[in-house]
């Protein structure tokens, strides 16, 4: 029955039951940036491009495990899941995220959208502060997630992703050397089109 119903939806001119309205609306979805950017229930958990201060957010529901989530906005995408896991498994999760900043031992560039590319020095300062804090606090686990689209400074563009990947491995090695376990979550996917449109 279901297969016949699905087949009819692909037949030109076949009657199709009206669907429920999409929630949120496409117009509202264009502005949905997730709780990492702050909303009525959450403080902002991702540092802006400008500045190099650490914006630290805590999800403290116990001490069964102490976890740091570190990276750019793609790490920020995972914060709702880590907040829920903190509640369910009694973890203490600390979020350290910064827009456009790869947690890698390499300088990345920032720019675009009408602005010239430049070395992202605020990111360099931020990531070394983040690493120093991690090495000082020695969590049980550090989870890194970041976009694969960072442009590394001083290398040809086609080698940029590999340079950033090597730099991320170098940061992980520094933490491993201090007895800290490290995990990497692949970045959240990029859509090749504007989804709300």
Tab-separated table of C-alpha atoms in Angstrom:
chain	number	residue	atom	x	y	z
A	1	UNK	CA	0.000	0.000	0.000
A	2	UNK	CA	2.750	2.448	1.004
A	3	UNK	CA	4.797	1.673	-2.119
A	4	UNK	CA	1.763	2.317	-4.351
A	5	UNK	CA	1.112	5.601	-2.534
A	6	UNK	CA	4.728	6.703	-2.954
A	7	UNK	CA	4.706	5.741	-6.629
A	8	UNK	CA	1.619	7.857	-7.292
A	9	UNK	CA	3.380	10.942	-5.894
A	10	UNK	CA	5.850	10.716	-8.772
A	11	UNK	CA	3.220	10.416	-11.482
A	12	UNK	CA	2.572	13.742	-13.222
A	13	UNK	CA	-0.802	15.136	-12.271
A	14	UNK	CA	-1.503	12.573	-9.547
A	15	UNK	CA	-3.327	13.921	-6.498
A	16	UNK	CA	-1.013	14.378	-3.530
A	17	UNK	CA	-2.171	14.901	0.011
A	18	UNK	CA	-1.291	18.375	1.309
A	19	UNK	CA	1.704	18.311	3.590
A	20	UNK	CA	1.975	19.927	6.962
A	21	UNK	CA	3.661	23.347	7.034
A	22	UNK	CA	7.440	23.243	7.466
A	23	UNK	CA	8.514	24.294	10.958
A	24	UNK	CA	10.242	26.639	11.356
A	25	UNK	CA	9.275	28.515	8.221
A	26	UNK	CA	11.955	28.929	5.570
A	27	UNK	CA	12.070	32.660	6.359
A	28	UNK	CA	12.732	31.936	10.051
A	29	UNK	CA	15.211	29.143	9.251
A	30	UNK	CA	17.475	31.643	7.481
A	31	UNK	CA	18.177	33.196	10.892
A	32	UNK	CA	18.430	29.978	12.892
A	33	UNK	CA	22.065	29.821	13.946
A	34	UNK	CA	21.710	27.463	16.872
A	35	UNK	CA	22.166	27.982	20.593
A	36	UNK	CA	25.959	28.480	20.369
A	37	UNK	CA	25.224	31.971	19.040
A	38	UNK	CA	23.012	32.752	22.022
A	39	UNK	CA	19.260	32.787	22.450
A	40	UNK	CA	16.676	33.190	25.214
A	41	UNK	CA	17.834	29.970	26.903
A	42	UNK	CA	21.578	29.964	26.203
A	43	UNK	CA	24.442	32.405	26.582
A	44	UNK	CA	26.635	32.861	23.524
A	45	UNK	CA	29.203	30.041	23.336
A	46	UNK	CA	31.225	30.956	20.263
A	47	UNK	CA	33.782	33.742	20.116
A	48	UNK	CA	33.536	36.301	17.324
A	49	UNK	CA	36.165	36.879	14.636
A	50	UNK	CA	37.451	40.007	16.345
A	51	UNK	CA	39.328	39.548	19.583
A	52	UNK	CA	41.171	36.596	21.002
A	53	UNK	CA	39.493	36.064	24.380
A	54	UNK	CA	38.289	32.627	25.395
A	55	UNK	CA	34.517	32.440	25.564
A	56	UNK	CA	34.012	29.472	27.836
A	57	UNK	CA	30.645	27.767	28.249
A	58	UNK	CA	29.989	25.037	30.778
A	59	UNK	CA	27.456	22.221	30.766
A	60	UNK	CA	28.010	20.861	34.254
A	61	UNK	CA	25.792	17.937	35.201
A	62	UNK	CA	28.315	15.871	37.093
A	63	UNK	CA	31.856	14.620	37.092
A	64	UNK	CA	31.575	11.203	35.486
A	65	UNK	CA	33.744	12.607	32.688
A	66	UNK	CA	35.264	16.011	31.989
A	67	UNK	CA	35.207	16.893	28.281
A	68	UNK	CA	36.328	19.932	26.302
A	69	UNK	CA	34.739	20.606	22.888
A	70	UNK	CA	37.100	22.786	20.834
A	71	UNK	CA	37.087	24.245	17.326
A	72	UNK	CA	35.285	26.606	14.997
A	73	UNK	CA	31.559	26.988	14.327
A	74	UNK	CA	31.402	23.334	13.255
A	75	UNK	CA	32.340	22.390	16.827
A	76	UNK	CA	29.610	24.778	17.930
A	77	UNK	CA	27.104	22.767	15.878
A	78	UNK	CA	27.690	19.814	18.217
A	79	UNK	CA	27.050	21.734	21.463
A	80	UNK	CA	23.330	20.850	21.787
A	81	UNK	CA	24.257	17.157	21.577
A	82	UNK	CA	27.004	17.566	24.173
A	83	UNK	CA	24.677	19.549	26.424
A	84	UNK	CA	22.170	16.669	26.296
A	85	UNK	CA	24.908	14.083	26.832
A	86	UNK	CA	26.113	16.091	29.820
A	87	UNK	CA	22.651	15.755	31.351
A	88	UNK	CA	22.174	12.092	30.453
A	89	UNK	CA	25.643	10.824	31.437
A	90	UNK	CA	26.542	13.319	34.186
A	91	UNK	CA	29.450	14.844	32.272
A	92	UNK	CA	31.049	18.216	32.747
A	93	UNK	CA	31.432	19.660	29.234
A	94	UNK	CA	33.403	22.825	28.535
A	95	UNK	CA	32.966	24.478	25.135
A	96	UNK	CA	35.764	26.573	23.612
A	97	UNK	CA	34.794	27.630	20.097
A	98	UNK	CA	35.674	30.544	17.812
A	99	UNK	CA	34.209	31.489	14.439
A	100	UNK	CA	36.449	30.668	11.492
A	101	UNK	CA	39.280	29.387	13.692
A	102	UNK	CA	40.893	26.014	13.088
A	103	UNK	CA	42.308	24.414	16.240
A	104	UNK	CA	45.510	23.607	14.364
A	105	UNK	CA	49.191	24.438	14.661
A	106	UNK	CA	49.070	26.495	11.477
A	107	UNK	CA	48.015	30.060	10.748
A	108	UNK	CA	44.793	30.223	8.780
A	109	UNK	CA	43.509	33.163	6.794
A	110	UNK	CA	40.276	35.021	7.126
A	111	UNK	CA	38.426	37.264	4.707
A	112	UNK	CA	36.107	36.937	1.768
A	113	UNK	CA	32.666	38.472	1.282
A	114	UNK	CA	34.242	41.670	-0.031
A	115	UNK	CA	37.116	41.710	2.469
A	116	UNK	CA	40.708	40.835	1.512
A	117	UNK	CA	42.197	37.649	2.918
A	118	UNK	CA	44.545	38.182	5.849
A	119	UNK	CA	46.342	36.096	8.434
A	120	UNK	CA	43.854	35.378	11.186
A	121	UNK	CA	46.093	36.483	14.063
A	122	UNK	CA	43.166	36.572	16.514
A	123	UNK	CA	42.717	32.858	15.870
A	124	UNK	CA	46.412	32.177	16.514
A	125	UNK	CA	46.261	33.926	19.889
A	126	UNK	CA	42.946	32.238	20.766
A	127	UNK	CA	44.030	28.677	19.990
A	128	UNK	CA	47.230	28.929	22.048
A	129	UNK	CA	45.205	30.270	24.991
A	130	UNK	CA	42.751	27.388	24.515
A	131	UNK	CA	45.571	24.831	24.406
A	132	UNK	CA	47.183	26.305	27.542
A	133	UNK	CA	43.860	26.052	29.394
A	134	UNK	CA	43.351	22.456	28.257
A	135	UNK	CA	46.870	21.451	29.319
A	136	UNK	CA	46.347	23.150	32.687
A	137	UNK	CA	42.940	21.588	33.408
A	138	UNK	CA	43.722	18.148	31.925
A	139	UNK	CA	40.206	16.977	30.978
A	140	UNK	CA	39.472	13.301	30.353
A	141	UNK	CA	38.767	13.972	26.678
A	142	UNK	CA	39.098	16.776	24.141
A	143	UNK	CA	36.774	16.667	21.134
A	144	UNK	CA	37.841	18.701	18.094
A	145	UNK	CA	35.600	19.559	15.154
A	146	UNK	CA	36.217	22.117	12.432
A	147	UNK	CA	35.450	23.051	8.867
A	148	UNK	CA	37.652	21.530	6.175
A	149	UNK	CA	37.560	24.806	4.238
A	150	UNK	CA	40.177	26.789	6.141
A	151	UNK	CA	42.852	28.453	4.022
A	152	UNK	CA	46.327	27.946	5.482
A	153	UNK	CA	48.706	30.871	5.283
A	154	UNK	CA	51.967	30.453	3.393
A	155	UNK	CA	51.028	27.363	1.386
A	156	UNK	CA	49.406	27.030	-2.036
A	157	UNK	CA	45.608	26.911	-1.808
A	158	UNK	CA	45.433	23.294	-3.023
A	159	UNK	CA	47.660	22.234	-0.084
A	160	UNK	CA	45.683	24.210	2.520
A	161	UNK	CA	43.400	21.444	3.754
A	162	UNK	CA	46.304	19.037	4.212
A	163	UNK	CA	48.287	21.718	6.080
A	164	UNK	CA	45.360	22.370	8.437
A	165	UNK	CA	44.869	18.612	8.967
A	166	UNK	CA	48.554	18.200	9.865
A	167	UNK	CA	48.269	21.182	12.209
A	168	UNK	CA	45.261	19.627	13.946
A	169	UNK	CA	47.184	16.372	14.399
A	170	UNK	CA	50.082	18.381	15.882
A	171	UNK	CA	47.704	19.951	18.437
A	172	UNK	CA	46.349	16.492	19.290
A	173	UNK	CA	49.899	15.193	19.809
A	174	UNK	CA	50.587	17.992	22.307
A	175	UNK	CA	47.541	16.921	24.304
A	176	UNK	CA	48.357	13.192	23.998
A	177	UNK	CA	51.822	13.947	25.369
A	178	UNK	CA	50.139	15.351	28.490
A	179	UNK	CA	47.977	12.248	28.921
A	180	UNK	CA	44.796	13.770	27.466
A	181	UNK	CA	42.673	11.655	25.129
A	182	UNK	CA	41.572	13.351	21.908
A	183	UNK	CA	38.735	12.588	19.493
A	184	UNK	CA	37.860	14.308	16.241
A	185	UNK	CA	34.323	14.593	14.886
A	186	UNK	CA	34.047	15.126	11.166
A	187	UNK	CA	32.613	18.514	10.300
A	188	UNK	CA	28.911	18.992	9.771
A	189	UNK	CA	28.123	18.941	6.045
A	190	UNK	CA	27.929	21.986	3.792
A	191	UNK	CA	24.886	22.189	1.551
A	192	UNK	CA	25.713	23.152	-2.054
A	193	UNK	CA	22.691	25.473	-2.092
A	194	UNK	CA	20.825	27.835	0.208
A	195	UNK	CA	18.510	25.423	2.066
A	196	UNK	CA	15.852	27.952	3.155
A	197	UNK	CA	15.617	29.260	-0.438
